[in-house]
Short mmCIF file of C-alpha atoms in Angstrom, two decimals:
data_model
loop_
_atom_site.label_atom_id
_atom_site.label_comp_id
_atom_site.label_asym_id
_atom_site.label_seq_id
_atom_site.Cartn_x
_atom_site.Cartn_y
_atom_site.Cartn_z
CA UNK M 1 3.07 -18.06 -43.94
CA UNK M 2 4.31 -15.09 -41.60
CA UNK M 3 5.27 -16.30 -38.03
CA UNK M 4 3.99 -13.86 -35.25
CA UNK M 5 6.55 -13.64 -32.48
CA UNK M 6 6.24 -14.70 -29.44
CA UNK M 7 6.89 -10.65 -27.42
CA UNK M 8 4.86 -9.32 -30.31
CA UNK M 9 1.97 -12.57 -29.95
CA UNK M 10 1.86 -11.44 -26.55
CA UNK M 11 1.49 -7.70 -27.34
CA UNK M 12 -1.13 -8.43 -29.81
CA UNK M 13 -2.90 -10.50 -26.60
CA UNK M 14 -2.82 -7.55 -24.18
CA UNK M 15 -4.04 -4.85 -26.94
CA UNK M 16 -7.01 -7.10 -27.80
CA UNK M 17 -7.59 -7.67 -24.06
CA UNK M 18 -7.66 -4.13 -23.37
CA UNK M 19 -9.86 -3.53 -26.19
CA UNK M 20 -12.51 -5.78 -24.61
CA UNK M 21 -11.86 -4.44 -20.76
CA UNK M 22 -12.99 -0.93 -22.46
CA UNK M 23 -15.60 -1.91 -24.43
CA UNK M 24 -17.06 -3.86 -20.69
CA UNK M 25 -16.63 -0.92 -18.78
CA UNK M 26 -18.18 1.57 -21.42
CA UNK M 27 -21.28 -1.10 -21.58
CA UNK M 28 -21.35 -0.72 -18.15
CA UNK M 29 -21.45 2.75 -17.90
CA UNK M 30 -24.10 3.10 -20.53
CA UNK M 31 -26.46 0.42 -19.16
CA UNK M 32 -26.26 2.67 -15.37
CA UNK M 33 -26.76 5.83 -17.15
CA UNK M 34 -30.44 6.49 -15.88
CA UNK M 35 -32.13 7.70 -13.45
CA UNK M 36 -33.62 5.32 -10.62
CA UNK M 37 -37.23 6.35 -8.75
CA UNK M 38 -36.70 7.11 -5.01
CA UNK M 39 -38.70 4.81 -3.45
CA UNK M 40 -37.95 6.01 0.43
CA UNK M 41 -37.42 9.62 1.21
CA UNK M 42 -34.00 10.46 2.59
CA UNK M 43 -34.27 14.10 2.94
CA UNK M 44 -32.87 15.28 6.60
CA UNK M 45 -31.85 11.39 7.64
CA UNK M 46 -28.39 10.57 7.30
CA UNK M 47 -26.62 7.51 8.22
CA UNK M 48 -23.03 8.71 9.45
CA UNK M 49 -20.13 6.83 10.91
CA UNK M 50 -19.48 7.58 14.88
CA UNK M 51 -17.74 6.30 17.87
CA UNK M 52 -18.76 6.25 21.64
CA UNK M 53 -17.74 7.88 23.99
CA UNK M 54 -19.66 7.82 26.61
CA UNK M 55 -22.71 5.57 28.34
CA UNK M 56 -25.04 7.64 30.07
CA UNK M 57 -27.81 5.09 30.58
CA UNK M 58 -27.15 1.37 30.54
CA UNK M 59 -30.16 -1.13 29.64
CA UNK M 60 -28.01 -4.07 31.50
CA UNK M 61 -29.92 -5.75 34.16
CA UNK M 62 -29.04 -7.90 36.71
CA UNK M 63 -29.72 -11.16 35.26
CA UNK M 64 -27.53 -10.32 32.64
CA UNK M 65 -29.98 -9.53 29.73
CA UNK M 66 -30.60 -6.15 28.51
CA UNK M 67 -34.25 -4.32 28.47
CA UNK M 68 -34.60 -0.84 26.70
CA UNK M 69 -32.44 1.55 25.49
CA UNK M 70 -29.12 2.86 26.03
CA UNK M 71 -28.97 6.68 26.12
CA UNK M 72 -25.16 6.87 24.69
CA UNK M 73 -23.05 10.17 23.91
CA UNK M 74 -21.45 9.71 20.20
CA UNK M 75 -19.08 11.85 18.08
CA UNK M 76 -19.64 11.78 14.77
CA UNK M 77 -16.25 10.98 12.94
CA UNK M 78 -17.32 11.48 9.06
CA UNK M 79 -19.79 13.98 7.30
CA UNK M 80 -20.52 17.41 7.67
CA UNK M 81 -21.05 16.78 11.20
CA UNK M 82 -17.39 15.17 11.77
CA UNK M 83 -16.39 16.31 15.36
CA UNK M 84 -19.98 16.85 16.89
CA UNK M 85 -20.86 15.09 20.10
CA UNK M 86 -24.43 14.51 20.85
CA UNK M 87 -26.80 12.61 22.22
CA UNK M 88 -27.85 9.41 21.01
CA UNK M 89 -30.57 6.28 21.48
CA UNK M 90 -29.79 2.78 21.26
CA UNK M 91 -32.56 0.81 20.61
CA UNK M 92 -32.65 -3.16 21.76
CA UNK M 93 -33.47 -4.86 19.29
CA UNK M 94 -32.57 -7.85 17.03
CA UNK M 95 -32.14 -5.76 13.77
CA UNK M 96 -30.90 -2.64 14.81
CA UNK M 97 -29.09 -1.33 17.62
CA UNK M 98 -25.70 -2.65 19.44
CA UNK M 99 -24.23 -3.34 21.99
CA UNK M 100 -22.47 -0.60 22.70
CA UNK M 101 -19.36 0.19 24.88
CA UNK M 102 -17.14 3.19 25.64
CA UNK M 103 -14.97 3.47 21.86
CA UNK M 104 -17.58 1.53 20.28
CA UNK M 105 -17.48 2.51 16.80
CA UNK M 106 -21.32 2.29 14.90
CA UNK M 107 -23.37 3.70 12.54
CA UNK M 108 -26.01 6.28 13.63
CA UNK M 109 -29.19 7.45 11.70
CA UNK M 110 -29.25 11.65 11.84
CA UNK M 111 -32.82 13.05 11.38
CA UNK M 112 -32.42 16.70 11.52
CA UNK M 113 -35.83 18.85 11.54
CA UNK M 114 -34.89 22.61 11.58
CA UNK M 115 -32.11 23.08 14.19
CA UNK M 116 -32.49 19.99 15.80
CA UNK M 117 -30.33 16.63 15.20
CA UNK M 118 -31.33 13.15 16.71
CA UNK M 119 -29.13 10.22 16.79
CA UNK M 120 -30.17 6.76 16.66
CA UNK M 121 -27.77 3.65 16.53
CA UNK M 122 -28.58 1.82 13.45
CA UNK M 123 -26.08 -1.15 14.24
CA UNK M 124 -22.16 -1.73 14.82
CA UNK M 125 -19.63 -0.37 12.18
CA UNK M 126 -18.48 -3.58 10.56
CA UNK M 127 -17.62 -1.83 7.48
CA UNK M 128 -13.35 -2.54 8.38
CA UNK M 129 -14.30 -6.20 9.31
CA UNK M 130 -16.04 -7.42 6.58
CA UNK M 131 -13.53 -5.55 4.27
CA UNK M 132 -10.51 -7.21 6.23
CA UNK M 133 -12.70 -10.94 6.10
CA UNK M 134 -12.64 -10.49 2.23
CA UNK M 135 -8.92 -9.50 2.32
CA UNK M 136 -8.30 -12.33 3.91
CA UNK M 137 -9.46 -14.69 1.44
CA UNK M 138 -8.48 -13.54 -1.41
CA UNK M 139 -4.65 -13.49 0.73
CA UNK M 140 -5.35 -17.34 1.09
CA UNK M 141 -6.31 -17.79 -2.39
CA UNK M 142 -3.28 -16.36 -3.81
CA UNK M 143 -1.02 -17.59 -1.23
CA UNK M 144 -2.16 -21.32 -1.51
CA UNK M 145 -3.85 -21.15 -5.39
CA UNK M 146 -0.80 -19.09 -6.65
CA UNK M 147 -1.12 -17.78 -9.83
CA UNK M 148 -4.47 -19.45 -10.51
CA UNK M 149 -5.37 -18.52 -7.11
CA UNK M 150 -4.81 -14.10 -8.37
CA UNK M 151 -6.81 -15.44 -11.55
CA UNK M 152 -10.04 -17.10 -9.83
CA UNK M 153 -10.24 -14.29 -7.43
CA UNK M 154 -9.87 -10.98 -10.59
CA UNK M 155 -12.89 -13.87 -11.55
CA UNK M 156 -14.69 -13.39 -9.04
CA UNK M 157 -14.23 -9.19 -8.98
CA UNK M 158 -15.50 -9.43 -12.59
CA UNK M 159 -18.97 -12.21 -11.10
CA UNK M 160 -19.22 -9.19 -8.84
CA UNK M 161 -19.13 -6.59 -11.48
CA UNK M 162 -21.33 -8.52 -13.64
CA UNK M 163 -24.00 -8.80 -11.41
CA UNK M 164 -24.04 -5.82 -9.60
CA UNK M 165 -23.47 -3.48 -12.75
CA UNK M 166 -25.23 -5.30 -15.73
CA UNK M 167 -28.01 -7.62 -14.50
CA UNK M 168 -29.57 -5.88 -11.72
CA UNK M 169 -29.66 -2.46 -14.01
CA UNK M 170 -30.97 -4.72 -16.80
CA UNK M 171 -33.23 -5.92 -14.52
CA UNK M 172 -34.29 -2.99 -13.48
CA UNK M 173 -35.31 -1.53 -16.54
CA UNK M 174 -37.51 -4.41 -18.18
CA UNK M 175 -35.35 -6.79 -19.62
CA UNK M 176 -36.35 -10.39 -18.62
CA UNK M 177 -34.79 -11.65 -15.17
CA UNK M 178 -34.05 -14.95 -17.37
CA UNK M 179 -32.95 -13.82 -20.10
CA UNK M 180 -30.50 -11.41 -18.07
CA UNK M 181 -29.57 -14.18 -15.95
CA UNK M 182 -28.71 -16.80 -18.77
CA UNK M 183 -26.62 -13.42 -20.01
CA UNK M 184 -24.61 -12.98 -17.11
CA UNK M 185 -23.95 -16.51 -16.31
CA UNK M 186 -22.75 -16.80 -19.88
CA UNK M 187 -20.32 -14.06 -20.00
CA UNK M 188 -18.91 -15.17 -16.60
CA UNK M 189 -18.53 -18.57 -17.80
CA UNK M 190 -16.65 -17.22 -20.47
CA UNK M 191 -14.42 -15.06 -18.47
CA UNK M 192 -14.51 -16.85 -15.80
CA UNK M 193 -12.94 -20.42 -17.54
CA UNK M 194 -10.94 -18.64 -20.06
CA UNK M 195 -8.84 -17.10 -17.49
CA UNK M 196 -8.28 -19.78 -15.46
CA UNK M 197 -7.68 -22.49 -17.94
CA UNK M 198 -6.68 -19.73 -21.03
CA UNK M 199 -7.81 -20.20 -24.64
CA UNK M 200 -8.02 -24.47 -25.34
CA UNK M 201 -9.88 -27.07 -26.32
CA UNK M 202 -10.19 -27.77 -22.11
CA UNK M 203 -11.91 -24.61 -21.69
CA UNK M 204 -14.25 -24.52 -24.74
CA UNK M 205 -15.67 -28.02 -24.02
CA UNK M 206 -15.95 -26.61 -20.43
CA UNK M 207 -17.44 -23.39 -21.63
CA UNK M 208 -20.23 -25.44 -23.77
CA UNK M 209 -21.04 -28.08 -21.06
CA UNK M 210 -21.70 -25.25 -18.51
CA UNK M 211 -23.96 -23.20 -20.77
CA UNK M 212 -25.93 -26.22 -21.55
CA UNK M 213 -26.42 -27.23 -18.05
CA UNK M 214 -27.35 -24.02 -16.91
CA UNK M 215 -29.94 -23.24 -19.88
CA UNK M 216 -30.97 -27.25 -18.45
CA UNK M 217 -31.42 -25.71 -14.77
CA UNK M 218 -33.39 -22.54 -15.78
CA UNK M 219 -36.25 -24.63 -17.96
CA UNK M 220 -36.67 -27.75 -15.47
CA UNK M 221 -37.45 -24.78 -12.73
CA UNK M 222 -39.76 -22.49 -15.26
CA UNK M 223 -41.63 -26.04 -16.22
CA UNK M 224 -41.87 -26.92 -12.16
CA UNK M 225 -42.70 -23.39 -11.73
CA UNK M 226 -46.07 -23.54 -14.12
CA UNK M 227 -47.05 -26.83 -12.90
CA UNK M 228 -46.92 -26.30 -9.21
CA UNK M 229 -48.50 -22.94 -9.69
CA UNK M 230 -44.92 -21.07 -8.46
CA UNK M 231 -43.59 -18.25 -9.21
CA UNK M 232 -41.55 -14.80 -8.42
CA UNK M 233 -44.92 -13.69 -6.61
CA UNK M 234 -45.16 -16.93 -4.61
CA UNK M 235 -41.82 -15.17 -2.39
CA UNK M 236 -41.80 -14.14 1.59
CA UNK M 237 -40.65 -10.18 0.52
CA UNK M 238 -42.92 -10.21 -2.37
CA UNK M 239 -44.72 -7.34 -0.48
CA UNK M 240 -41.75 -5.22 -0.84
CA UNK M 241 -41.12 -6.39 -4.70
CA UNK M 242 -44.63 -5.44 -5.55
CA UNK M 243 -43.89 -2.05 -4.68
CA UNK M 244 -40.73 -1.92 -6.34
CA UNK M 245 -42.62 -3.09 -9.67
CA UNK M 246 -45.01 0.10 -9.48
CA UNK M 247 -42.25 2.74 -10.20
CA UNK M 248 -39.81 0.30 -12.04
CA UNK M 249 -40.13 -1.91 -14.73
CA UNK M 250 -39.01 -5.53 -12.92
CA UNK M 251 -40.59 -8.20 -13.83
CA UNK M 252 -41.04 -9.75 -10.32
CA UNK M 253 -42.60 -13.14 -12.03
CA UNK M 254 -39.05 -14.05 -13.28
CA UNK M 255 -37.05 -12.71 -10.43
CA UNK M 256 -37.41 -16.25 -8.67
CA UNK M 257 -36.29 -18.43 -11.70
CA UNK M 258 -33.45 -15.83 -12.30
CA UNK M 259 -31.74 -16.48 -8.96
CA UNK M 260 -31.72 -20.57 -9.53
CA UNK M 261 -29.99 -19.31 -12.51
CA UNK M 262 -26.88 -17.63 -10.81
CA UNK M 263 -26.82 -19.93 -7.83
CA UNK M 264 -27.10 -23.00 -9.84
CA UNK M 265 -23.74 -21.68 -12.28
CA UNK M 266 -21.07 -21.91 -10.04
CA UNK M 267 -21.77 -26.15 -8.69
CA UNK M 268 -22.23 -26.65 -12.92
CA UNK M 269 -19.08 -25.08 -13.30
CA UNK M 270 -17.31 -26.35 -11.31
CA UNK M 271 -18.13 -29.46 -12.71
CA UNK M 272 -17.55 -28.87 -16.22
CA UNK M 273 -13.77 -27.59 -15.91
CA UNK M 274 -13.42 -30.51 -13.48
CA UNK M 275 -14.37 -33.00 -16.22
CA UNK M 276 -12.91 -31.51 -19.69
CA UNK M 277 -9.33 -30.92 -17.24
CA UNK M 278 -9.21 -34.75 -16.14
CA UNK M 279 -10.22 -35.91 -19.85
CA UNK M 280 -7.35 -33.60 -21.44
CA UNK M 281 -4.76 -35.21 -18.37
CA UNK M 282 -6.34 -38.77 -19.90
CA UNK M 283 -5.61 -37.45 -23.68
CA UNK M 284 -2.10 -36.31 -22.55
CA UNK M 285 -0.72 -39.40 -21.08
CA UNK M 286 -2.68 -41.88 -23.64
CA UNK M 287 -2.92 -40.38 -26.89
CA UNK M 288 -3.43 -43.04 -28.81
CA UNK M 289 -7.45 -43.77 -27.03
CA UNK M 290 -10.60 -43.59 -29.04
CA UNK M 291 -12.99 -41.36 -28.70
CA UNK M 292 -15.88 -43.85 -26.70
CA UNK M 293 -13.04 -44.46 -24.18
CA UNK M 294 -12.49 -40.97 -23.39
CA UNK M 295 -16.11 -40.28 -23.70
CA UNK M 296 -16.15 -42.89 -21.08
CA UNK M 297 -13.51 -42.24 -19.15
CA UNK M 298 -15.36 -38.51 -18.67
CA UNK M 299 -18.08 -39.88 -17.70
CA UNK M 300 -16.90 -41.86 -14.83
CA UNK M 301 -15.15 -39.00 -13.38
CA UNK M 302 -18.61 -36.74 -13.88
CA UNK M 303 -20.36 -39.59 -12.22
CA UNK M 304 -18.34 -39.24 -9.25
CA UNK M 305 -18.18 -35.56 -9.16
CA UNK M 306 -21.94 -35.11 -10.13
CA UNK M 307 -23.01 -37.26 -6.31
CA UNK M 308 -21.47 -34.99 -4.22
CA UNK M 309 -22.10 -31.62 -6.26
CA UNK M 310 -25.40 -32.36 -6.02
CA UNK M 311 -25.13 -32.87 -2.68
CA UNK M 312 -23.38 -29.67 -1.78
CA UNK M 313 -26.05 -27.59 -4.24
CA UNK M 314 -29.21 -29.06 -2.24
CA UNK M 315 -27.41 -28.96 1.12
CA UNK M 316 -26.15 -24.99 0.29
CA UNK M 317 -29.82 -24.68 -0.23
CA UNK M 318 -31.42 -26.43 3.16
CA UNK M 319 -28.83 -24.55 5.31
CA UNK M 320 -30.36 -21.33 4.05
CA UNK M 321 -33.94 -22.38 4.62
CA UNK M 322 -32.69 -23.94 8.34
CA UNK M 323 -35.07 -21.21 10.15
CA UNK M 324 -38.03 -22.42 7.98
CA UNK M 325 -37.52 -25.96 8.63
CA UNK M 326 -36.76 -25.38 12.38
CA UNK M 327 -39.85 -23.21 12.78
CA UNK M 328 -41.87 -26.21 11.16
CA UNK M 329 -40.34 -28.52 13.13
CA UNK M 330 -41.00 -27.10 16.54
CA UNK M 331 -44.67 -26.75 15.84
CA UNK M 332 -45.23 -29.74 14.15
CA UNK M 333 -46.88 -28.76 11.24
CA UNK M 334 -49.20 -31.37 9.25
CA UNK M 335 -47.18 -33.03 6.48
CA UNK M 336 -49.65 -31.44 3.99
CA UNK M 337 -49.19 -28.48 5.29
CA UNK M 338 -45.68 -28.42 5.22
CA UNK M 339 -44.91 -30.17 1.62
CA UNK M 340 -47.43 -27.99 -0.01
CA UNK M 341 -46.50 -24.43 1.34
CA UNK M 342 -44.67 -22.27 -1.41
CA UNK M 343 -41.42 -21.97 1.28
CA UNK M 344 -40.82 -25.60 1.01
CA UNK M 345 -42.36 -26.15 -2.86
CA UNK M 346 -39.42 -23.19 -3.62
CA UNK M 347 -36.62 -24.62 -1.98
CA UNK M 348 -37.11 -28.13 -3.63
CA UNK M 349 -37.33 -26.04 -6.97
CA UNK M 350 -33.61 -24.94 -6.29
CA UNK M 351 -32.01 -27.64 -5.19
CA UNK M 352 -33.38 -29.76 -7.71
CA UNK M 353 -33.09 -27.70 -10.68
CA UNK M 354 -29.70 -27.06 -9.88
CA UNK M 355 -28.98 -30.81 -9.67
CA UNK M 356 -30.46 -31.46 -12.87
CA UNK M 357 -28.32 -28.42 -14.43
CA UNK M 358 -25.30 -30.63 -12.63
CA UNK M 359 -26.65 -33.60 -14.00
CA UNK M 360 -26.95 -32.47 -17.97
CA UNK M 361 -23.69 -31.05 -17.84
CA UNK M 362 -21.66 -34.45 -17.56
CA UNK M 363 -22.69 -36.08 -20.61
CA UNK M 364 -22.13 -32.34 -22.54
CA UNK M 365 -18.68 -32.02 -21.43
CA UNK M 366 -17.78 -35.53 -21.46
CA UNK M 367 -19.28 -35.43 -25.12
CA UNK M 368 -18.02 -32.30 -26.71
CA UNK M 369 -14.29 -32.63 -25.15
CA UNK M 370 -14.27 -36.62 -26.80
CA UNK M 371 -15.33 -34.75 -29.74
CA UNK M 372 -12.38 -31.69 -29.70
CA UNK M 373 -9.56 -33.89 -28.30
CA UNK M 374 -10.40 -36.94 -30.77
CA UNK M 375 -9.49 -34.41 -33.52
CA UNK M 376 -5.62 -33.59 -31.95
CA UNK M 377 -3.42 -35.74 -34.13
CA UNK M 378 -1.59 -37.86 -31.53
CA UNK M 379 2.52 -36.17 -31.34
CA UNK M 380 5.34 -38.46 -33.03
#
């Protein structure tokens, strides 16, 4: 038998891993490679970044609130327009506008119409804030995770990549929402665990126990779904998806189903590395246990773990539907009213289908890493 050394092992490692990082990209590139319908006209509207320098009107009133519009003088510091000062309206509103002082930078709308440009202030530039929030986190992940700190945040650039340049596209062209989902969430699962934990038995226990709990999640929610009469079209901006679905070929239905999908993988796993890791540090320091007792032993740490993920899954959910609930609180809506409105029936759909997704995966883990570490012949 020929022995592979280590440098070249390694070599062979990066080739092959390069291999696959082109092959992802060039799928990536091919799925994009069409041509989407334009759905809002943009022609002579621009949205360009600019900085003020001047407040000819203020909308500040004496008690302290503001009513109106500012009339502001901007210059426009990208574009083809970089330089120009003009004139510009602030509306006040919740949604768009700003509050705007002297070397405020924002982000103005330009509607031109023959010679004629008008500025509007479509909100603060927060472009260089958000960018510096992320910066900062991945800083603290690296600083305080070390080296798997770099490796679960190149994870989370590839989530990011997966999402944004495979499933919506996919999406977008017909393929099912599910079946696009389960996709995604199975390749980043894959990526995802297998560069954190590398190639093992730890991470393909991990791997399995997550798929199945996810696949778990997804058909508990399509099975609520038909029985409670909810679906995609049941949704507050279905208005807007309806729309979207005459010049594209999303399947709105599914669109619903596909997000409990992706926001029910991360809680499941989570779960499943935290289970097949403490069953391979049980293995490790007592080699010589069955397979029921570490079947067992994986089970009572999922048990713990699977309270309080469920917990954090169904409270992640209720803090995003807080305005909901507030707005039924404060005018006191009937019970029936309230537990049978599709808001509510939705929101229960997530939380719980990710908690059963949680749930399944325990007893998968637990059961295929017993299986995969029972078969490691216990070192002399």
């Amino acid at each position: 038998m020929k022995i592979v050394k280590p440098g070249k092992k390694r070599i062979l490692t990066l080739t092959f891993a390069g291999m696959l990082l082109l092959l992802f990209l060039t799928g990536v590139l091919v799925i994009n490679n069409f041509d989407k319908a334009e759905l809002v006209g943009t022609y002579g509207r621009d949205f360009e970044n600019a900085v003020v320098t001047q407040i000819v009107k203020d909308n500040l009133a004496e008690d302290g609130n503001r009513y109106g519009s500012q009339e502001l003088m901007v210059e426009i510091t990208k574009g083809e327009h970089k330089g120009e000062i003009m004139e510009a309206n602030n509306p006040n509103g919740t949604l768009f506008g700003a509050e705007c002082r002297e070397g405020t930078k924002v982000i103005v709308i330009l509607s031109e119409s023959s010679d004629t440009s008008v500025a509007t202030v479509y909100s603060q530039d927060r472009a260089i804030i958000i960018y510096g929030y992320a910066l900062l986190f991945f800083l603290m992940l690296g600083l305080i995770g070390g080296i798997k700190g770099v490796k679960a945040a190149i994870s989370l650039i590839f989530d990011f990549v997966c999402i944004f340049g495979i499933m919506l596209p996919l999406m977008y062209r017909g393929v099912s929402p599910i079946l696009s989902a389960i996709s995604v969430a199975l390749v980043t699962t894959v990526f995802t665990i297998l560069i954190v934990s590398g190639v093992s038995k730890k991470s393909a226990a991990a791997i399995l126990g997550t798929f199945f709990g996810v696949v778990v999640a997804a058909v508990s929610a399509v099975v609520f779904g038909n029985i409670a009469g909810i679906d995609g079209y049941n949704v507050s901006d279905i208005e807007s998806l309806l729309f979207v679905e005459q010049y594209s070929e999303v399947k709105v239905g599914q669109l619903l189903f596909a997000g409990i999908i992706i926001s029910a993988l991360g809680a499941v796993m989570d779960v499943g590395v935290d289970i097949a890791s403490a069953m391979n540090e049980v293995k490790r320091h007592s080699p010589g246990i069955s397979r029921m007792q570490l079947f067992r032993a994986g089970m009572n740490v999922g048990q713990d773990t699977m309270g309080t993920m469920s917990n954090t899954l169904i409270l992640a959910f209720v803090g995003g539907s807080l305005s909901t609930l507030v707005l039924n609180y404060a005018y006191d809506l009937p019970y029936a009213q309230v537990i049978n409105s599709y808001n509510i029936g939705i929101e229960i759909m997530q939380g719980i289908a990710g908690s059963m997704g949680i749930i399944t995966a325990v007893p998968f883990v637990a059961a295929f890493a017993s299986f995969l570490y029972s078969r490691e012949k216990p070192a002399a």
